[in-house]
Every structure is written in C-alpha cells, then in structure tokens.
C-alpha cells in the first residue's frame, strides 16, 4: 500500500484528478475502478471520484501498475490562441483534436504543452475540461486561489457556457429543455461511455440541457446549447437521444453520415473530419474582483466552411 499526504498543490482538487496527476501513466478508467471499489481511502474512509481534497488529507492507495513512460515523448511546447489573460487566469480557444491533458492513451494535452511553453509559470491548472474533439473556450488558473474560486462557480452552476452544435435533421423549435438523467459506464474496451439512465441503473444523474435553434438548413440545424449540469458527454448524448446527433460525433453519431461528410461525398469539394461542437461563449465572475467576464470564441474556419456549403439558412 502507498500512503500520501495532500500538499498545497492538491488542496481543492478532485480525488480522480489528483490521482491522475500523482499516478502518471495509470489510465483514468483504472483510477475510477479502484475508487469505486473502495481501495482508495481518504482519511481512512471511502471516497468518491469527485471528493474534494484538502491540505493535509491522508490518502491510502493500493498497488497499481503504471505505464513505462521512460520512452514517452516529452510534450512539445505550444501556445494556443489567447482569448483573455491576466495575472489570475488564462482563457484559450482550444482547437478540435487536442486533449486537455494526457492520459488514457494520450501522451500529452493542452496543459502539458502550455507548461512546457511557459517554464516560468509557477502555477497553471485546468479549471474545467472539454472533450478532445470539442473546440472552443477553455479556462485555466494561474493561481491556486483563482482555481478554487472558479471551480466553486462551476460546481454551483454560476457560469454561463454556450456551445454551437450542428445536428442532423430539423430540430423541433418547441423542444427547448432536455431533462433526462444520464449514466456513465465503461464499454467492453474500457472506454468511457454515457447513456440515458434506465430505471434500474441506480447511478443515473439528473442532467439538464437547454436548446435554442440558431439556424435551420435543408437537412441540418445549428443549435445554441446551454448546459445547466456538467455531465460527461452530456450534450452529445442528449442531442443524440432526441434523434438529432451532432455531425461528426464518432461515439454517439451517425457513422454512415459522418463518413460521407468526412470523405467529401456528401458535400462535393468539402471534407469535414471532426465533431461540430464548439464552446463559443463563457461567462463567469473574476476570481479576484468579482466583475463579470464574458468571453466569445468565433466558429473555427472548418465549421464556418461547412455551414457555407449547406446553403442559405431559413
């Protein structure tokens, strides 16, 4: 057994995130498995993945096998388009296809690349996360106090997050609220998946998504989506279960339609090889002075080109 005492860099972190940082090379699926089984103890008691750690907490961990990272490539230094930055925080426009952090088969992500690009930064941590294939606004804290205050806002749902999503078919304008519980599970390959919770799931979490039609096209609809709860894959699963999967979604979307758009057979002259989900707006209270910050990130060029190829909206 391994025993750890939480230092200042772990104060306020979720248990699963702390373990991912501490036990480098262990897949997140394995970390969640040992947490669920009760093998991880915090101050001698069982804890959940979202348990917030405090300075001085005592952790007991079971033996785990870490991947050999001696030959793993170091994260290359990389800066990302900056939307807002001051001494407290950094907001970037994350491109699609880039993970926010390493793990689960990904050698490195945004946070590792930014730390390499900013070797003098004393503190730099993710405030929240975006799926690898989701582009748009991503918030990072440059001070521990800022991280705690911003994460408190996210947990209390005091932030405003709006996503642009292009979905298949004609979204019914009357469908503005999706209040459907979701259940997380691991598939046969150990991949994290989410489904609509059944009555016998027990672990289903209430999940609320607000949907507004931005533009309607001949065979697609561009939506503004606001999430009131921050569940894993929430937007993707909610829109798919409503019968309108996100274009390019390789987990919950229409494989044949995605393939046709990706290879250019659906729209001649255009290949679209990503998921059309973009975090376009983020609002929060500044962690230092409380002023309301509202940030915008324009649609990426590939998304704008796809919309132009769909013709005039109506």
Coordinates of C-alpha atoms in Angstrom, one line a residue:
X1 CA 0.0 0.0 0.0
X2 CA 1.1 3.6 -0.7
X3 CA 0.3 6.4 1.7
X4 CA 0.3 10.1 0.6
X5 CA -0.3 13.3 2.4
X6 CA -2.0 16.0 0.2
X7 CA 0.3 19.0 -0.2
X8 CA -0.6 22.5 -1.3
X9 CA -0.8 21.6 -5.0
X10 CA -3.6 19.2 -4.2
X11 CA -5.7 21.4 -2.0
X12 CA -9.2 21.7 -3.5
X13 CA -8.6 19.2 -6.3
X14 CA -11.0 16.3 -7.1
X15 CA -9.7 13.0 -6.0
X16 CA -9.7 11.5 -9.5
X17 CA -7.8 14.4 -10.9
X18 CA -5.3 14.3 -8.1
X19 CA -4.6 10.6 -8.7
X20 CA -4.2 11.1 -12.4
X21 CA -1.6 13.7 -11.7
X22 CA 0.1 11.7 -9.0
X23 CA 0.0 8.2 -10.6
X24 CA 1.2 9.2 -14.0
X25 CA 0.6 6.5 -16.6
X26 CA -2.3 4.9 -14.9
X27 CA -5.4 5.0 -17.2
X28 CA -8.3 7.0 -15.8
X29 CA -10.6 4.0 -16.2
X30 CA -8.3 2.1 -13.8
X31 CA -8.3 5.0 -11.3
X32 CA -12.1 5.2 -11.3
X33 CA -12.2 1.4 -10.8
X34 CA -10.1 1.4 -7.7
X35 CA -12.0 4.4 -6.3
X36 CA -15.4 2.8 -6.9
X37 CA -14.2 -0.4 -5.3
X38 CA -13.2 1.4 -2.1
X39 CA -9.5 0.6 -2.4
X40 CA -8.6 4.3 -2.3
X41 CA -9.1 5.7 1.2
X42 CA -9.1 9.4 2.2
X43 CA -8.6 9.9 5.9
X44 CA -9.4 6.1 6.4
X45 CA -12.8 6.4 4.7
X46 CA -14.1 5.6 1.3
X47 CA -14.4 8.5 -1.1
X48 CA -16.0 9.3 -4.4
X49 CA -14.2 10.4 -7.6
X50 CA -15.4 13.9 -7.1
X51 CA -14.4 14.2 -3.5
X52 CA -12.5 17.5 -2.9
X53 CA -9.2 17.0 -1.2
X54 CA -7.9 19.4 1.5
X55 CA -4.4 20.2 2.6
X56 CA -3.1 17.5 4.9
X57 CA -5.6 14.8 3.9
X58 CA -4.1 11.3 4.2
X59 CA -4.6 9.0 1.2
X60 CA -4.1 5.2 1.1
X61 CA -3.6 3.8 -2.3
X62 CA -3.5 0.1 -3.5
X63 CA -0.6 -1.1 -5.6
X64 CA -1.1 -0.1 -9.2
X65 CA 0.9 -0.7 -12.3
X66 CA 2.0 2.4 -14.1
X67 CA 2.9 2.5 -17.7
X68 CA 6.6 2.8 -18.6
X69 CA 6.8 6.4 -19.6
X70 CA 10.6 6.5 -20.0
X71 CA 10.3 6.3 -23.7
X72 CA 7.3 8.5 -24.0
X73 CA 7.8 11.7 -25.9
X74 CA 8.0 14.9 -23.9
X75 CA 5.2 17.3 -24.5
X76 CA 6.3 19.9 -27.2
X77 CA 5.9 23.5 -26.0
X78 CA 2.9 25.1 -27.6
X79 CA 0.9 28.2 -27.1
X80 CA -2.8 28.4 -28.1
X81 CA -4.9 31.4 -29.2
X82 CA -5.4 33.6 -26.1
X83 CA -8.9 35.0 -25.6
X84 CA -8.2 36.6 -22.2
X85 CA -5.3 36.6 -19.8
X86 CA -4.3 38.4 -16.7
X87 CA -2.3 37.6 -13.5
X88 CA -5.1 35.3 -12.3
X89 CA -6.3 33.3 -15.3
X90 CA -5.9 32.3 -18.9
X91 CA -8.6 31.6 -21.4
X92 CA -7.7 30.0 -24.7
X93 CA -9.5 28.9 -27.8
X94 CA -8.7 25.2 -27.9
X95 CA -8.6 23.5 -31.4
X96 CA -10.5 20.3 -32.0
X97 CA -8.5 17.1 -31.8
X98 CA -6.3 18.2 -28.9
X99 CA -6.9 16.6 -25.5
X100 CA -6.9 18.9 -22.5
X101 CA -4.5 16.6 -20.6
X102 CA -2.5 13.4 -21.1
X103 CA -3.8 10.0 -20.1
X104 CA -5.8 7.1 -21.4
X105 CA -3.5 6.6 -24.4
X106 CA -2.8 10.3 -24.9
X107 CA 0.8 11.2 -24.2
X108 CA 0.1 14.9 -23.5
X109 CA -2.5 17.6 -23.9
X110 CA -3.1 21.3 -23.6
X111 CA -1.9 21.6 -20.0
X112 CA 1.3 19.8 -20.6
X113 CA 2.1 21.8 -23.7
X114 CA 1.4 25.1 -22.1
X115 CA 3.5 24.3 -19.1
X116 CA 6.4 23.5 -21.4
X117 CA 5.8 26.7 -23.3
X118 CA 5.7 28.7 -20.1
X119 CA 8.5 27.3 -17.9
X120 CA 8.5 30.3 -15.6
X121 CA 4.8 29.9 -14.7
X122 CA 4.7 29.0 -11.0
X123 CA 1.1 27.6 -11.3
X124 CA -1.0 26.6 -14.2
X125 CA -4.0 24.3 -13.8
X126 CA -7.2 23.4 -15.8
X127 CA -10.3 24.9 -14.3
X128 CA -12.6 22.7 -16.4
X129 CA -12.4 20.3 -19.3
X130 CA -13.6 19.9 -22.9
X131 CA -13.8 16.7 -24.9
X132 CA -10.8 16.1 -27.2
X133 CA -12.9 16.7 -30.3
X134 CA -14.7 19.8 -28.9
X135 CA -13.2 23.1 -29.8
X136 CA -13.6 26.5 -28.1
X137 CA -13.2 28.3 -24.8
X138 CA -11.0 26.6 -22.1
X139 CA -10.2 28.2 -18.8
X140 CA -7.0 27.8 -16.8
X141 CA -6.0 29.3 -13.5
X142 CA -2.6 30.9 -12.9
X143 CA -3.0 30.9 -9.1
X144 CA -4.3 28.3 -6.6
X145 CA -6.8 30.8 -5.1
X146 CA -8.2 31.6 -8.6
X147 CA -8.6 27.8 -9.3
X148 CA -10.6 27.2 -6.2
X149 CA -12.9 30.2 -6.7
X150 CA -13.5 29.4 -10.4
X151 CA -14.2 25.7 -9.7
X152 CA -16.6 26.7 -7.0
X153 CA -18.5 28.7 -9.6
X154 CA -18.6 25.8 -12.0
X155 CA -19.9 23.5 -9.3
X156 CA -22.5 26.0 -8.2
X157 CA -23.6 26.5 -11.9
X158 CA -22.8 30.2 -11.7
X159 CA -21.0 30.2 -15.1
X160 CA -22.7 30.6 -18.4
X161 CA -21.5 28.1 -21.1
X162 CA -23.0 28.1 -24.6
X163 CA -22.0 25.7 -27.3
X164 CA -22.6 25.8 -31.0
X165 CA -23.7 22.3 -32.3
X166 CA -24.6 21.3 -35.8
X167 CA -27.1 18.4 -35.7
X168 CA -28.7 16.1 -38.3
X169 CA -32.3 16.8 -39.3
X170 CA -34.7 19.5 -38.4
X171 CA -34.7 20.3 -34.6
X172 CA -38.2 20.9 -33.3
X173 CA -38.3 24.5 -32.2
X174 CA -40.6 23.6 -29.3
X175 CA -38.0 21.3 -27.8
X176 CA -36.1 23.7 -25.6
X177 CA -35.4 21.8 -22.5
X178 CA -33.9 18.2 -22.2
X179 CA -34.2 16.9 -18.7
X180 CA -33.0 13.3 -19.0
X181 CA -30.8 11.5 -16.5
X182 CA -27.5 10.1 -17.7
X183 CA -25.5 7.1 -16.6
X184 CA -21.7 6.6 -17.1
X185 CA -20.2 3.2 -17.8
X186 CA -17.2 1.5 -19.4
X187 CA -17.7 -0.4 -22.6
X188 CA -16.0 -3.7 -23.4
X189 CA -12.8 -2.0 -24.5
X190 CA -12.7 0.0 -21.2
X191 CA -13.7 3.2 -22.9
X192 CA -15.8 5.7 -21.0
X193 CA -19.3 5.9 -22.4
X194 CA -22.6 7.6 -21.3
X195 CA -26.2 6.5 -21.9
X196 CA -29.7 7.6 -20.9
X197 CA -30.3 6.2 -17.5
X198 CA -32.8 3.4 -17.1
X199 CA -35.0 2.9 -14.1
X200 CA -32.8 0.1 -12.8
X201 CA -29.5 1.9 -13.3
X202 CA -29.4 3.5 -9.8
X203 CA -26.5 5.7 -10.7
X204 CA -28.2 7.9 -13.2
X205 CA -27.6 11.6 -12.6
X206 CA -30.1 14.3 -13.4
X207 CA -28.9 16.2 -16.5
X208 CA -30.4 19.4 -18.0
X209 CA -29.6 20.9 -21.4
X210 CA -31.2 24.0 -22.9
X211 CA -31.5 24.1 -26.7
X212 CA -32.2 27.1 -29.0
X213 CA -32.4 26.9 -32.8
X214 CA -29.8 29.4 -34.3
X215 CA -30.2 28.5 -38.0
X216 CA -32.1 25.8 -39.9
X217 CA -30.8 24.3 -43.1
X218 CA -32.2 21.8 -45.6
X219 CA -31.0 18.7 -43.7
X220 CA -29.3 20.1 -40.6
X221 CA -29.9 22.5 -37.7
X222 CA -27.4 24.8 -36.0
X223 CA -28.1 25.0 -32.3
X224 CA -27.1 27.1 -29.3
X225 CA -26.8 24.7 -26.4
X226 CA -26.5 25.7 -22.8
X227 CA -25.8 23.1 -20.1
X228 CA -27.2 23.6 -16.6
X229 CA -25.4 20.4 -15.4
X230 CA -21.9 19.5 -16.4
X231 CA -22.2 15.7 -17.0
X232 CA -19.7 13.7 -19.1
X233 CA -20.7 13.8 -22.8
X234 CA -24.0 15.5 -21.8
X235 CA -24.6 17.5 -24.9
X236 CA -23.7 14.7 -27.2
X237 CA -25.9 12.1 -25.6
X238 CA -28.9 14.4 -25.0
X239 CA -29.0 15.6 -28.7
X240 CA -28.5 12.0 -30.0
X241 CA -31.2 10.6 -27.8
X242 CA -33.5 13.3 -29.1
X243 CA -32.9 11.8 -32.6
X244 CA -30.5 14.6 -33.8
X245 CA -26.9 13.5 -33.3
X246 CA -24.1 16.0 -33.7
X247 CA -22.4 16.0 -37.1
X248 CA -19.0 14.2 -36.8
X249 CA -19.7 12.6 -33.4
X250 CA -17.8 9.3 -33.6
X251 CA -19.3 7.9 -30.4
X252 CA -23.0 8.8 -30.4
X253 CA -23.5 10.0 -34.0
X254 CA -24.5 8.5 -37.4
X255 CA -21.4 6.6 -38.6
X256 CA -22.5 6.5 -42.3
X257 CA -23.4 10.2 -42.4
X258 CA -20.2 11.2 -40.7
X259 CA -18.2 9.0 -43.1
X260 CA -19.9 10.6 -46.1
X261 CA -19.1 14.2 -44.8
X262 CA -15.5 13.3 -43.9
X263 CA -14.7 11.8 -47.3
X264 CA -16.4 14.6 -49.3
X265 CA -19.1 12.5 -50.9
X266 CA -21.9 14.3 -49.1
X267 CA -20.8 17.8 -50.0
X268 CA -18.5 17.8 -53.1
X269 CA -15.4 19.8 -52.5
X270 CA -15.6 19.7 -48.7
X271 CA -14.2 17.2 -46.2
X272 CA -15.3 17.7 -42.6
X273 CA -13.4 15.4 -40.3
X274 CA -14.3 16.5 -36.8
X275 CA -17.2 16.8 -34.4
X276 CA -19.2 20.1 -34.9
X277 CA -19.3 21.1 -31.2
X278 CA -17.7 24.4 -30.2
X279 CA -17.7 26.1 -26.8
X280 CA -18.4 29.6 -28.2
X281 CA -19.3 31.6 -25.0
X282 CA -18.2 31.5 -21.4
X283 CA -19.3 33.9 -18.6
X284 CA -18.0 33.9 -15.0
X285 CA -17.1 36.2 -12.1
X286 CA -13.5 37.2 -12.0
X287 CA -11.9 35.4 -9.0
X288 CA -10.1 38.5 -7.8
X289 CA -12.6 41.4 -8.1
X290 CA -15.9 39.7 -8.9
X291 CA -16.6 41.5 -12.1
X292 CA -18.5 39.6 -14.7
X293 CA -16.3 38.3 -17.6
X294 CA -18.0 37.3 -20.8
X295 CA -15.8 35.7 -23.4
X296 CA -16.6 34.7 -27.0
X297 CA -14.8 32.4 -29.5
X298 CA -15.8 32.6 -33.1
X299 CA -16.5 29.4 -35.0
X300 CA -13.4 27.7 -36.4
X301 CA -12.8 28.0 -40.1
X302 CA -13.7 24.4 -40.9
X303 CA -17.0 24.8 -39.2
X304 CA -17.8 28.1 -41.0
X305 CA -16.9 26.5 -44.3
X306 CA -19.2 23.6 -43.7
X307 CA -22.1 25.9 -42.9
X308 CA -21.4 27.9 -46.1
X309 CA -21.6 24.6 -48.1
X310 CA -25.0 23.8 -46.5
X311 CA -26.6 26.7 -48.3
X312 CA -28.6 29.6 -47.0
X313 CA -30.3 29.1 -43.6
X314 CA -34.0 29.8 -43.2

